mmCIF file of C-alpha atoms and ligand atoms in Angstrom:
data_model
loop_
_atom_site.group_PDB
_atom_site.id
_atom_site.type_symbol
_atom_site.label_atom_id
_atom_site.label_comp_id
_atom_site.label_asym_id
_atom_site.label_seq_id
_atom_site.Cartn_x
_atom_site.Cartn_y
_atom_site.Cartn_z
ATOM 1 C CA MET A 372 -27.446 -3.512 5.143
ATOM 2 C CA ALA A 373 -24.724 -3.332 7.459
ATOM 3 C CA PRO A 374 -23.376 -0.041 8.318
ATOM 4 C CA VAL A 375 -20.398 1.240 6.060
ATOM 5 C CA LYS A 376 -16.920 0.181 7.042
ATOM 6 C CA HIS A 377 -14.768 3.107 7.273
ATOM 7 C CA ARG A 378 -11.033 2.388 6.171
ATOM 8 C CA LYS A 379 -7.731 4.808 5.992
ATOM 9 C CA VAL A 380 -4.867 3.586 4.229
ATOM 10 C CA VAL A 381 -1.694 5.525 3.636
ATOM 11 C CA MET A 382 0.467 4.953 0.299
ATOM 12 C CA LEU A 383 4.250 5.092 0.723
ATOM 13 C CA GLY A 384 7.147 4.804 -1.622
ATOM 14 C CA TYR A 385 9.912 6.398 -3.278
ATOM 15 C CA PRO A 386 8.971 9.707 -5.828
ATOM 16 C CA SER A 387 7.626 8.368 -9.114
ATOM 17 C CA VAL A 388 6.908 4.752 -8.210
ATOM 18 C CA GLY A 389 3.220 5.196 -9.341
ATOM 19 C CA LYS A 390 1.618 5.690 -6.246
ATOM 20 C CA SER A 391 -0.869 8.342 -7.371
ATOM 21 C CA SER A 392 -1.403 6.186 -10.922
ATOM 22 C CA LEU A 393 -2.421 3.249 -8.708
ATOM 23 C CA ALA A 394 -4.999 5.576 -6.492
ATOM 24 C CA ILE A 395 -6.313 7.683 -9.315
ATOM 25 C CA HIS A 396 -7.041 4.569 -11.557
ATOM 26 C CA PHE A 397 -8.505 2.861 -8.884
ATOM 27 C CA VAL A 398 -10.660 5.903 -7.551
ATOM 28 C CA LYS A 399 -11.525 7.704 -10.983
ATOM 29 C CA GLY A 400 -11.058 4.790 -13.151
ATOM 30 C CA ASN A 401 -8.667 6.180 -15.680
ATOM 31 C CA PHE A 402 -4.498 5.980 -16.075
ATOM 32 C CA PRO A 403 -3.761 9.507 -15.434
ATOM 33 C CA LYS A 404 -1.823 10.959 -18.677
ATOM 34 C CA ASP A 405 -0.527 13.969 -17.197
ATOM 35 C CA TYR A 406 -0.446 14.034 -13.292
ATOM 36 C CA GLU A 407 1.238 16.684 -11.335
ATOM 37 C CA PRO A 408 3.454 15.591 -8.733
ATOM 38 C CA THR A 409 1.664 15.204 -5.604
ATOM 39 C CA ILE A 410 2.346 17.072 -2.424
ATOM 40 C CA GLU A 411 -0.135 15.162 -0.387
ATOM 41 C CA ASN A 412 -3.967 14.081 -1.209
ATOM 42 C CA THR A 413 -6.697 12.238 0.220
ATOM 43 C CA TRP A 414 -8.584 10.294 -2.274
ATOM 44 C CA SER A 415 -12.113 8.701 -0.912
ATOM 45 C CA LYS A 416 -14.295 6.048 -2.609
ATOM 46 C CA THR A 417 -17.314 3.752 -1.483
ATOM 47 C CA PHE A 418 -17.044 0.354 -2.873
ATOM 48 C CA VAL A 419 -18.307 -3.161 -1.913
ATOM 49 C CA LEU A 420 -16.562 -6.262 -1.108
ATOM 50 C CA GLY A 421 -18.503 -9.286 -0.408
ATOM 51 C CA SER A 422 -21.348 -8.537 1.558
ATOM 52 C CA ASP A 423 -19.782 -5.418 3.061
ATOM 53 C CA GLU A 424 -19.645 -1.847 1.995
ATOM 54 C CA PHE A 425 -16.468 0.191 2.639
ATOM 55 C CA GLU A 426 -15.383 3.898 2.596
ATOM 56 C CA LEU A 427 -11.788 3.729 1.738
ATOM 57 C CA ASP A 428 -9.706 7.059 2.228
ATOM 58 C CA VAL A 429 -6.286 6.656 0.649
ATOM 59 C CA VAL A 430 -3.791 9.140 1.532
ATOM 60 C CA ASP A 431 -1.702 9.467 -1.477
ATOM 61 C CA THR A 432 2.073 10.950 -0.106
ATOM 62 C CA ALA A 433 4.501 12.981 -2.026
ATOM 63 C CA GLY A 434 7.013 10.246 -1.554
ATOM 64 C CA GLN A 435 9.741 9.515 0.700
ATOM 65 C CA ASP A 436 13.545 8.562 0.806
ATOM 66 C CA GLU A 437 16.069 7.514 3.083
ATOM 67 C CA TYR A 438 15.944 10.791 5.209
ATOM 68 C CA SER A 439 11.862 11.166 5.484
ATOM 69 C CA LEU A 440 10.375 11.508 8.463
ATOM 70 C CA LEU A 441 7.210 10.281 8.599
ATOM 71 C CA PRO A 442 4.132 12.567 10.071
ATOM 72 C CA GLN A 443 1.718 11.622 13.129
ATOM 73 C CA SER A 444 -0.662 12.069 10.603
ATOM 74 C CA PHE A 445 0.374 8.791 8.815
ATOM 75 C CA ILE A 446 0.300 6.787 11.702
ATOM 76 C CA PHE A 447 -2.689 7.505 13.987
ATOM 77 C CA GLY A 448 -5.972 6.615 12.610
ATOM 78 C CA ILE A 449 -4.346 4.702 9.680
ATOM 79 C CA HIS A 450 -5.677 0.990 9.250
ATOM 80 C CA GLY A 451 -3.134 0.036 6.509
ATOM 81 C CA TYR A 452 -0.221 0.724 4.321
ATOM 82 C CA ILE A 453 0.502 0.149 0.809
ATOM 83 C CA VAL A 454 3.883 0.057 0.366
ATOM 84 C CA VAL A 455 5.080 0.816 -3.492
ATOM 85 C CA TYR A 456 8.319 0.272 -5.285
ATOM 86 C CA SER A 457 9.102 -0.117 -9.219
ATOM 87 C CA VAL A 458 10.509 -3.152 -10.433
ATOM 88 C CA ALA A 459 12.615 -1.060 -12.709
ATOM 89 C CA CYS A 460 13.875 0.760 -9.928
ATOM 90 C CA SER A 461 16.092 -0.897 -6.973
ATOM 91 C CA ARG A 462 16.702 2.028 -5.408
ATOM 92 C CA SER A 463 12.739 2.317 -4.517
ATOM 93 C CA PHE A 464 13.071 -1.372 -3.300
ATOM 94 C CA GLN A 465 15.724 -0.555 -0.782
ATOM 95 C CA ILE A 466 13.614 2.594 0.116
ATOM 96 C CA ALA A 467 10.647 0.159 0.804
ATOM 97 C CA ARG A 468 12.818 -2.155 3.089
ATOM 98 C CA GLY A 469 13.677 1.348 5.009
ATOM 99 C CA LEU A 470 10.006 2.481 4.948
ATOM 100 C CA HIS A 471 8.810 -0.707 6.841
ATOM 101 C CA ARG A 472 11.698 -0.553 9.654
ATOM 102 C CA VAL A 473 10.587 3.088 10.060
ATOM 103 C CA LEU A 474 6.930 1.941 10.566
ATOM 104 C CA VAL A 475 7.854 -0.809 12.876
ATOM 105 C CA ASP A 476 9.755 1.584 15.134
ATOM 106 C CA LEU A 477 7.052 4.108 15.081
ATOM 107 C CA ARG A 478 4.190 1.549 15.473
ATOM 108 C CA GLY A 479 5.513 -1.489 17.001
ATOM 109 C CA LYS A 480 5.259 -4.986 15.413
ATOM 110 C CA GLY A 481 1.785 -5.719 16.011
ATOM 111 C CA LEU A 482 -1.394 -4.862 13.998
ATOM 112 C CA MET A 483 0.184 -3.491 10.792
ATOM 113 C CA PRO A 484 -1.653 -4.537 7.929
ATOM 114 C CA ILE A 485 0.790 -3.674 4.674
ATOM 115 C CA VAL A 486 0.491 -4.592 0.979
ATOM 116 C CA LEU A 487 3.666 -4.288 -0.791
ATOM 117 C CA VAL A 488 3.366 -3.559 -4.231
ATOM 118 C CA GLY A 489 6.214 -3.936 -7.391
ATOM 119 C CA ASN A 490 4.401 -1.636 -10.138
ATOM 120 C CA LYS A 491 5.420 -0.833 -13.330
ATOM 121 C CA ASN A 492 5.656 -4.714 -14.305
ATOM 122 C CA ASP A 493 4.606 -3.671 -18.133
ATOM 123 C CA LEU A 494 7.732 -2.214 -18.503
ATOM 124 C CA PRO A 495 9.968 -4.046 -20.991
ATOM 125 C CA ALA A 496 12.004 -7.295 -19.449
ATOM 126 C CA HIS A 497 15.108 -5.647 -19.663
ATOM 127 C CA SER A 498 14.160 -2.665 -17.531
ATOM 128 C CA ARG A 499 13.776 -4.872 -14.451
ATOM 129 C CA GLU A 500 15.789 -4.228 -11.422
ATOM 130 C CA VAL A 501 13.753 -6.231 -9.229
ATOM 131 C CA LYS A 502 13.093 -9.745 -9.369
ATOM 132 C CA THR A 503 9.539 -11.025 -8.360
ATOM 133 C CA GLU A 504 10.921 -13.468 -6.004
ATOM 134 C CA GLU A 505 12.660 -10.604 -4.070
ATOM 135 C CA GLY A 506 9.507 -8.678 -3.672
ATOM 136 C CA ARG A 507 7.469 -11.804 -2.297
ATOM 137 C CA LYS A 508 10.315 -12.573 -0.177
ATOM 138 C CA LEU A 509 10.289 -9.374 1.574
ATOM 139 C CA ALA A 510 6.771 -9.117 2.056
ATOM 140 C CA GLU A 511 6.996 -12.515 3.539
ATOM 141 C CA SER A 512 9.563 -11.435 5.988
ATOM 142 C CA TRP A 513 7.138 -8.614 7.077
ATOM 143 C CA GLY A 514 4.109 -10.746 7.319
ATOM 144 C CA ALA A 515 2.454 -8.697 4.471
ATOM 145 C CA ALA A 516 0.761 -9.263 1.079
ATOM 146 C CA PHE A 517 2.449 -8.991 -1.959
ATOM 147 C CA LEU A 518 1.208 -8.021 -5.371
ATOM 148 C CA GLU A 519 3.264 -7.180 -8.524
ATOM 149 C CA VAL A 520 1.263 -4.953 -10.868
ATOM 150 C CA SER A 521 0.638 -2.176 -13.579
ATOM 151 C CA ALA A 522 -1.152 0.910 -12.720
ATOM 152 C CA LYS A 523 -2.257 0.944 -16.479
ATOM 153 C CA SER A 524 -4.119 -2.116 -15.680
ATOM 154 C CA PRO A 525 -7.561 -1.359 -14.256
ATOM 155 C CA GLU A 526 -8.258 -4.829 -12.519
ATOM 156 C CA ASP A 527 -4.704 -4.663 -11.065
ATOM 157 C CA SER A 528 -5.418 -0.944 -9.622
ATOM 158 C CA LYS A 529 -8.644 -2.516 -7.847
ATOM 159 C CA GLN A 530 -6.763 -5.750 -6.761
ATOM 160 C CA ILE A 531 -4.344 -3.524 -4.759
ATOM 161 C CA PHE A 532 -7.192 -2.121 -2.503
ATOM 162 C CA THR A 533 -9.154 -5.062 -2.374
ATOM 163 C CA LYS A 534 -6.406 -6.828 -1.026
ATOM 164 C CA ILE A 535 -5.475 -4.126 1.562
ATOM 165 C CA ILE A 536 -8.807 -4.021 2.843
ATOM 166 C CA GLU A 537 -8.805 -8.179 3.298
ATOM 167 C CA GLU A 538 -5.177 -7.430 4.923
ATOM 168 C CA ILE A 539 -6.883 -5.095 7.368
ATOM 169 C CA ASP A 540 -9.527 -7.695 8.071
ATOM 170 C CA ARG A 541 -7.190 -10.739 8.418
ATOM 171 C CA VAL A 542 -4.719 -8.796 10.725
ATOM 172 C CA GLU A 543 -7.334 -7.531 13.195
ATOM 173 C CA LYS A 544 -8.997 -11.125 13.176
ATOM 174 C CA SER A 545 -5.851 -12.590 14.042
ATOM 175 C CA PHE A 546 -5.008 -9.962 16.673
ATOM 176 C CA SER A 547 -8.510 -10.617 18.336
ATOM 177 C CA ASP A 548 -8.033 -14.266 18.242
ATOM 178 C CA GLU A 549 -4.504 -13.714 20.183
ATOM 179 C CA LYS A 550 -6.189 -11.816 22.787
ATOM 180 C CA LYS A 551 -9.113 -14.321 23.328
ATOM 181 C CA CYS A 552 -6.342 -16.865 23.950
ATOM 182 C CA ARG A 553 -4.491 -14.707 26.137
ATOM 183 C CA PHE A 554 -7.235 -14.882 28.751
ATOM 184 C CA MET A 555 -8.131 -18.695 28.280
HETATM 185 P P1 GDP B 1335 4.279 8.848 -7.839
HETATM 186 O O1 GDP B 1335 5.066 9.945 -7.362
HETATM 187 O O2 GDP B 1335 4.629 7.744 -6.851
HETATM 188 O O3 GDP B 1335 3.042 9.215 -7.541
HETATM 189 O O4 GDP B 1335 4.206 8.508 -9.064
HETATM 190 P P2 GDP B 1335 3.339 8.752 -10.509
HETATM 191 O O5 GDP B 1335 1.992 7.967 -10.247
HETATM 192 O O6 GDP B 1335 3.132 10.337 -10.640
HETATM 193 O O7 GDP B 1335 3.963 8.229 -11.527
HETATM 194 C C1 GDP B 1335 5.330 8.786 -11.979
HETATM 195 C C2 GDP B 1335 5.668 8.217 -13.326
HETATM 196 O O8 GDP B 1335 5.304 6.773 -13.911
HETATM 197 C C3 GDP B 1335 4.424 9.128 -14.344
HETATM 198 O O9 GDP B 1335 4.793 9.029 -15.627
HETATM 199 C C4 GDP B 1335 3.534 7.951 -14.760
HETATM 200 O O10 GDP B 1335 2.837 7.735 -15.789
HETATM 201 C C5 GDP B 1335 4.160 6.512 -14.671
HETATM 202 N N1 GDP B 1335 3.657 5.234 -14.346
HETATM 203 C C6 GDP B 1335 3.237 4.971 -12.923
HETATM 204 N N2 GDP B 1335 2.832 3.723 -12.871
HETATM 205 C C7 GDP B 1335 2.998 3.001 -14.098
HETATM 206 C C8 GDP B 1335 2.994 1.813 -14.590
HETATM 207 O O11 GDP B 1335 2.433 0.998 -13.824
HETATM 208 N N3 GDP B 1335 3.732 1.434 -15.777
HETATM 209 C C9 GDP B 1335 4.372 2.573 -16.451
HETATM 210 N N4 GDP B 1335 4.842 2.195 -17.530
HETATM 211 N N5 GDP B 1335 4.230 3.817 -16.063
HETATM 212 C C10 GDP B 1335 3.741 3.954 -14.661
#
């Protein structure tokens, strides 16, 4: 069997949008009922996707606002980002937009696999503040993948982490194809 592929991703987003709930549901298999607000925690899980086995480290952050600085540990050695907002909180959507700007400033434009996640889509329609289309358009403008989910759903939580693994492969492949062309 091929060697286990190691991937490390960071979850970013405004506090309380559901970053920990998504990570814990995926890693531990249940939606946490009374999880303490995160300072910072790294969760690990080994899983098989297609014919590959992955060891995924998920850095679950305390959350950011417009004044947060991202430490170097969120930049170096990181393969991809899961940027989360809540569909019931337009401010969290604005913060997600700002976080992308900060990431581009720190990392440059190339090779940045991102999944933009609109969480809490199980909440009643009247609580919605961000339309699905707005999320989709923002992700498109970043060249990122987009998912709208609920951390209460086991399938949704898994889908996010599968998607970021796929995005990392896709972006790395397009980067190496581009490099090949430069030397033709
Ligand atoms: P974090 O600060 O971004 O890590 O957010 P948490 O995971 O701690 O979640 C904050 C609150 O939102 C908690 O009360 C969670 O139970 C709740 N929550 C998280 N995800 C969802 C979701 O998809 N739907 C609903 N209805 N509540 C959620």
